[in-house]
């Protein structure tokens, strides 16, 4: 039987308990390899949040994860498991690069709207074929999007090696973008209002990510389309009964999802690297799945989970630097534990907490 | 009753169970004598299923004691229940469809890692059970290919194979044809004569009267009374269930049929498996009448309803609404049908009629989400308007609990159905398609729903009522058509027919032809 837990328990207490559990087990692992877990935890926190430099990097990573997390979340509301954010983000980056290289843009604010369009269109286009195959042929979107991730990376390799590479260069990457396309960094923006922070890759895209999260919330919970997406996601027969076309919703949700994944290109390609390099996505599409799961596919949850994963990325890098016996791989283990406890083992904590609350209420 | 405590199969003492603020069972006492059929009746949400789930180990009681065969027994899970000799046949069968009967019976009761010895043993045991209880099912038949009645027999066999002496059946006839139901009751009688104890949960008073020895009535989580069946009447039980007198008949004036609203001609449907579900259906539905579609489940009524409602394409044929042809080519015409004035109360409210995970107010506009009055600025929905509208419906249709912010899954079956009916009737549609309006709905709500349908008719609307409950068809419909094997096997005026005649038509026996062949 379903029981209504208070919202704060559902959305705050249980995730925090899961997180605590994840860190506890991670601490045991750290203990086993002979390091002090409390010191490791301190380094991780200080590395990610202890300075404007750390915070900048944390939020830069978080921005990326917000985009890919929202991408997975949108499809999830339509009952579709989009594993293809990785490939869609690759293509989104290509879209951004083509826009930025097309013209000698005089100012970023002229280039940005077109770059958003490019990122969205390319990301959506990469989701379109799996979406169509799902909608019309019933080919499972999980399978097709995974396959499209491989096709995307092969395509990008081909383009960067054979087509977009700067002649004479050895690096498989595009030419650098004209400076007129560089998105303002957070350092520049805050400097203008008199706040001085360290130079980090964090850029305007961070704000765009929050806007995207807000728009996703409006879409899913406030618009008619979002209503139809959720109805379809919960029950296809009910959606058909309500006059909703499954083909249309499958296509629209996957296209929006792909476009959202493509937006990642704004943060990394246009905001920081200023060129398209090989595999710029680097697994962020897959992290998006964990972010969406942990954030329960709600935009607020996605933003919070993205910040957590940003902390793990940045703090983890610092930790690996300061504690040489903790390698990069150890950081991956800690991240995996967080995913395991917050995603897969969620009921481990949920059931006891539920029981506790029901008993207390009964008393 | 009055015999010693020694012959009690089940004794529940002071069982209480609450889910959050909802007290599902309050201080329940129940004594079931060995070798009897004991009925448990009550409205939806009266707590019958919760009580049986406690007995079968799905839930733990907050307080109280369970005694099996006189011994206090703790039942933390269904394995413990089976060990205590309690078996359950669920309303929705727990069978693996691609497995054979034998495999299903053995599943979960295998003796070792190797399957072959268990299967051989089960085969011998099944033979014995079949002989003993007349439960003939071929052990090698694939369960998914069996009829519902036979699948239910497999469920019973599963319980018997696990040596259960006490059998709980939850709404066992809900999915059966009348003949299958009769057969089931014969099986139950037989089991009883072999000393088994049977607990029968049902809504249907006729079944209670026909097969049980004793009946316990529950109301709002409490045990109202346990009666000896031979000393009571359906009226008394119904009164105890709802706490007031109920009309078992619908009071209505004679119909005044107006012009034809819906004209169906030569409607054919061949499904994905190549089975012809509709073989040339023709009918006319007039304004101001209720046309009942009777028939044993699975003879094309559901398909007819779905084609008319625009959620399933037809293979050929035509349907005209007030003379204008309807598009039958797509499965996504439901929106157009609504706009044209055809509302649809679907047969399966859980799957089709409602999104269970939605709040009540979100379901109150399902299918009408595109209407101008629910539209907010830009592409948004006007949540205030939808909620106001939902609250109004809750009040008008007495939907309980009266909260539009509650998740739909947390309403009882009868109230879920009221949500659907409120939504579909409120727009005063010209044509209302109704499928199984009172399936799994308690008596109080049935009466209410029936009155609403009749009131709509009296406002001059056309109603097509599909129901497998013959009582319901006979009580509501002005004109009755009977479907058999995708065809209309007969049409009768409700006032001029009887159960026997309809029963023959449902069995596919054409009376005229029957008479002719007899006279030849």
CSV table of N, CA, C and O in Angstrom, one decimal, chain A residues 1-2 218 221-225 227-228 230-231 234-235 237-246 358 361-362, chain B residues 19 59 331 334-335 338 344 346 351-352 354-355 357-358 362 365-367 369-370 379-381 383 410 423-424:
chain,number,residue,atom,x,y,z
A,1,UNK,N,0.8,-1.2,0.0
A,1,UNK,CA,0.0,0.0,0.0
A,1,UNK,C,0.9,1.2,0.0
A,1,UNK,O,1.9,1.3,0.7
A,2,UNK,N,0.5,2.2,-0.8
A,2,UNK,CA,1.2,3.5,-0.9
A,2,UNK,C,1.0,4.3,0.4
A,2,UNK,O,-0.1,4.3,1.0
A,218,UNK,N,8.7,24.2,-15.9
A,218,UNK,CA,7.4,24.8,-16.5
A,218,UNK,C,6.9,23.8,-17.5
A,218,UNK,O,5.7,23.5,-17.5
A,221,UNK,N,5.5,20.4,-15.6
A,221,UNK,CA,4.5,20.5,-14.5
A,221,UNK,C,3.4,21.6,-14.8
A,221,UNK,O,2.4,21.7,-14.1
A,222,UNK,N,3.7,22.4,-15.8
A,222,UNK,CA,2.7,23.5,-16.0
A,222,UNK,C,2.1,23.5,-17.4
A,222,UNK,O,1.0,24.1,-17.5
A,223,UNK,N,2.7,23.0,-18.4
A,223,UNK,CA,2.1,23.1,-19.7
A,223,UNK,C,1.3,21.9,-20.1
A,223,UNK,O,1.4,20.8,-19.4
A,224,UNK,N,0.5,22.0,-21.1
A,224,UNK,CA,-0.4,21.0,-21.5
A,224,UNK,C,0.5,19.8,-22.1
A,224,UNK,O,0.2,18.7,-21.9
A,225,UNK,N,1.5,20.2,-22.9
A,225,UNK,CA,2.4,19.2,-23.4
A,225,UNK,C,3.0,18.4,-22.3
A,225,UNK,O,3.1,17.1,-22.4
A,227,UNK,N,1.8,17.8,-19.4
A,227,UNK,CA,0.7,17.0,-18.8
A,227,UNK,C,0.6,15.7,-19.7
A,227,UNK,O,0.5,14.6,-19.2
A,228,UNK,N,0.6,15.9,-21.0
A,228,UNK,CA,0.4,14.8,-21.9
A,228,UNK,C,1.7,13.9,-21.9
A,228,UNK,O,1.5,12.7,-21.9
A,230,UNK,N,3.5,13.4,-19.2
A,230,UNK,CA,3.5,12.6,-18.0
A,230,UNK,C,2.4,11.5,-18.1
A,230,UNK,O,2.6,10.4,-17.6
A,231,UNK,N,1.2,11.9,-18.7
A,231,UNK,CA,0.2,10.9,-18.8
A,231,UNK,C,0.6,9.7,-19.6
A,231,UNK,O,0.4,8.6,-19.2
A,234,UNK,N,3.1,7.6,-17.7
A,234,UNK,CA,2.6,6.7,-16.6
A,234,UNK,C,1.7,5.6,-17.2
A,234,UNK,O,1.7,4.5,-16.7
A,235,UNK,N,1.0,5.9,-18.3
A,235,UNK,CA,0.1,4.8,-18.8
A,235,UNK,C,-0.2,5.1,-20.3
A,235,UNK,O,-0.9,6.1,-20.6
A,237,UNK,N,-2.1,3.3,-22.4
A,237,UNK,CA,-3.5,3.2,-22.8
A,237,UNK,C,-4.3,4.4,-22.4
A,237,UNK,O,-5.2,4.8,-23.1
A,238,UNK,N,-4.0,4.9,-21.2
A,238,UNK,CA,-4.8,6.1,-20.7
A,238,UNK,C,-4.5,7.3,-21.6
A,238,UNK,O,-5.4,8.1,-21.9
A,239,UNK,N,-3.3,7.4,-22.1
A,239,UNK,CA,-2.9,8.5,-23.0
A,239,UNK,C,-3.7,8.4,-24.3
A,239,UNK,O,-4.3,9.4,-24.8
A,240,UNK,N,-3.7,7.2,-24.8
A,240,UNK,CA,-4.5,7.0,-26.1
A,240,UNK,C,-6.0,7.3,-25.8
A,240,UNK,O,-6.6,8.0,-26.6
A,241,UNK,N,-6.5,6.9,-24.7
A,241,UNK,CA,-7.9,7.2,-24.3
A,241,UNK,C,-8.1,8.7,-24.3
A,241,UNK,O,-9.2,9.2,-24.6
A,242,UNK,N,-7.1,9.4,-23.8
A,242,UNK,CA,-7.2,10.9,-23.7
A,242,UNK,C,-7.0,11.6,-25.0
A,242,UNK,O,-6.8,12.8,-25.0
A,243,UNK,N,-6.8,10.8,-26.1
A,243,UNK,CA,-6.6,11.5,-27.4
A,243,UNK,C,-5.2,12.0,-27.6
A,243,UNK,O,-5.0,12.8,-28.5
A,244,UNK,N,-4.3,11.4,-26.8
A,244,UNK,CA,-2.9,11.8,-27.0
A,244,UNK,C,-2.2,10.8,-27.9
A,244,UNK,O,-2.4,9.6,-27.8
A,245,UNK,N,-1.5,11.3,-28.9
A,245,UNK,CA,-0.8,10.4,-29.9
A,245,UNK,C,0.5,9.9,-29.3
A,245,UNK,O,1.4,10.7,-29.0
A,246,UNK,N,0.7,8.6,-29.1
A,246,UNK,CA,1.9,8.1,-28.6
A,246,UNK,C,3.1,8.4,-29.5
A,246,UNK,O,4.2,8.7,-29.0
A,358,UNK,N,5.5,5.7,9.8
A,358,UNK,CA,4.1,5.2,9.9
A,358,UNK,C,3.8,4.8,11.4
A,358,UNK,O,2.8,5.0,11.9
A,361,UNK,N,3.3,7.8,13.4
A,361,UNK,CA,2.0,8.5,13.2
A,361,UNK,C,0.9,7.7,13.8
A,361,UNK,O,-0.1,8.2,14.3
A,362,UNK,N,1.1,6.3,13.8
A,362,UNK,CA,0.0,5.5,14.4
A,362,UNK,C,0.0,5.7,15.9
A,362,UNK,O,-1.1,5.6,16.5
B,19,UNK,N,-3.1,2.2,7.8
B,19,UNK,CA,-2.1,2.7,6.8
B,19,UNK,C,-2.1,4.2,7.0
B,19,UNK,O,-3.0,4.9,6.6
B,59,UNK,N,0.4,-8.3,4.8
B,59,UNK,CA,0.6,-7.2,5.7
B,59,UNK,C,0.7,-7.9,7.1
B,59,UNK,O,0.2,-9.0,7.4
B,331,UNK,N,-6.0,4.7,-34.4
B,331,UNK,CA,-6.3,4.4,-32.9
B,331,UNK,C,-6.1,5.7,-32.1
B,331,UNK,O,-6.1,5.6,-30.9
B,334,UNK,N,-9.6,9.5,-30.3
B,334,UNK,CA,-10.4,9.7,-29.1
B,334,UNK,C,-10.7,11.2,-28.9
B,334,UNK,O,-11.8,11.6,-28.5
B,335,UNK,N,-9.7,12.1,-29.2
B,335,UNK,CA,-9.9,13.5,-29.1
B,335,UNK,C,-11.0,14.0,-30.0
B,335,UNK,O,-11.9,14.8,-29.5
B,338,UNK,N,-14.4,13.0,-28.7
B,338,UNK,CA,-14.9,13.9,-27.6
B,338,UNK,C,-15.5,15.2,-28.2
B,338,UNK,O,-16.5,15.6,-27.7
B,344,UNK,N,-16.8,8.6,-23.3
B,344,UNK,CA,-16.5,7.2,-23.1
B,344,UNK,C,-16.0,6.9,-21.7
B,344,UNK,O,-15.1,7.4,-21.2
B,346,UNK,N,-14.5,4.0,-20.0
B,346,UNK,CA,-13.8,2.7,-20.5
B,346,UNK,C,-14.0,1.6,-19.5
B,346,UNK,O,-14.3,1.8,-18.3
B,351,UNK,N,-6.3,1.0,-16.3
B,351,UNK,CA,-5.4,1.1,-17.4
B,351,UNK,C,-5.7,2.2,-18.3
B,351,UNK,O,-4.8,2.9,-18.8
B,352,UNK,N,-7.0,2.5,-18.5
B,352,UNK,CA,-7.4,3.4,-19.6
B,352,UNK,C,-8.0,4.7,-19.0
B,352,UNK,O,-7.6,5.8,-19.5
B,354,UNK,N,-7.9,6.2,-16.2
B,354,UNK,CA,-7.3,7.1,-15.2
B,354,UNK,C,-5.8,6.9,-15.3
B,354,UNK,O,-5.3,5.8,-15.7
B,355,UNK,N,-5.0,8.0,-15.0
B,355,UNK,CA,-3.6,7.8,-14.7
B,355,UNK,C,-3.4,7.7,-13.2
B,355,UNK,O,-3.6,8.6,-12.5
B,357,UNK,N,-1.1,7.4,-11.2
B,357,UNK,CA,-0.1,8.2,-10.5
B,357,UNK,C,-0.4,9.7,-10.4
B,357,UNK,O,0.3,10.4,-9.7
B,358,UNK,N,-1.4,10.1,-11.1
B,358,UNK,CA,-1.8,11.5,-11.1
B,358,UNK,C,-2.6,11.9,-9.9
B,358,UNK,O,-3.2,11.0,-9.3
B,362,UNK,N,-5.8,16.2,-11.7
B,362,UNK,CA,-5.2,16.0,-13.0
B,362,UNK,C,-6.0,15.0,-13.8
B,362,UNK,O,-6.1,15.2,-15.0
B,365,UNK,N,-9.5,16.2,-15.8
B,365,UNK,CA,-9.6,16.8,-17.1
B,365,UNK,C,-8.9,15.9,-18.1
B,365,UNK,O,-8.7,16.3,-19.3
B,366,UNK,N,-8.6,14.6,-17.8
B,366,UNK,CA,-7.9,13.7,-18.7
B,366,UNK,C,-8.8,13.6,-20.0
B,366,UNK,O,-9.9,13.1,-19.9
B,367,UNK,N,-8.2,13.9,-21.1
B,367,UNK,CA,-9.0,13.8,-22.4
B,367,UNK,C,-9.6,15.1,-22.8
B,367,UNK,O,-9.9,15.3,-23.9
B,369,UNK,N,-8.0,18.0,-21.7
B,369,UNK,CA,-6.9,18.9,-21.4
B,369,UNK,C,-6.7,20.0,-22.4
B,369,UNK,O,-6.1,21.0,-22.1
B,370,UNK,N,-7.3,19.8,-23.6
B,370,UNK,CA,-7.1,20.8,-24.6
B,370,UNK,C,-8.2,21.8,-24.7
B,370,UNK,O,-8.2,22.8,-25.4
B,379,UNK,N,1.4,28.2,-23.3
B,379,UNK,CA,0.9,26.8,-23.6
B,379,UNK,C,0.6,26.1,-22.3
B,379,UNK,O,0.6,24.9,-22.2
B,380,UNK,N,0.4,26.9,-21.2
B,380,UNK,CA,0.2,26.2,-19.9
B,380,UNK,C,-1.3,25.8,-19.7
B,380,UNK,O,-2.2,26.1,-20.5
B,381,UNK,N,-1.5,25.0,-18.7
B,381,UNK,CA,-2.8,24.6,-18.2
B,381,UNK,C,-3.2,25.5,-17.1
B,381,UNK,O,-2.4,25.9,-16.3
B,383,UNK,N,-4.3,25.8,-13.9
B,383,UNK,CA,-4.5,24.8,-12.7
B,383,UNK,C,-5.6,25.2,-11.8
B,383,UNK,O,-6.3,24.4,-11.3
B,410,UNK,N,-4.9,6.3,-4.5
B,410,UNK,CA,-5.3,6.1,-3.1
B,410,UNK,C,-6.9,6.2,-2.9
B,410,UNK,O,-7.3,6.1,-1.7
B,423,UNK,N,-16.3,13.0,-14.9
B,423,UNK,CA,-15.6,13.7,-16.0
B,423,UNK,C,-16.3,13.5,-17.3
B,423,UNK,O,-16.5,14.4,-18.1
B,424,UNK,N,-16.8,12.3,-17.5
B,424,UNK,CA,-17.4,12.0,-18.8
B,424,UNK,C,-18.8,12.5,-18.9
B,424,UNK,O,-19.3,12.8,-20.0
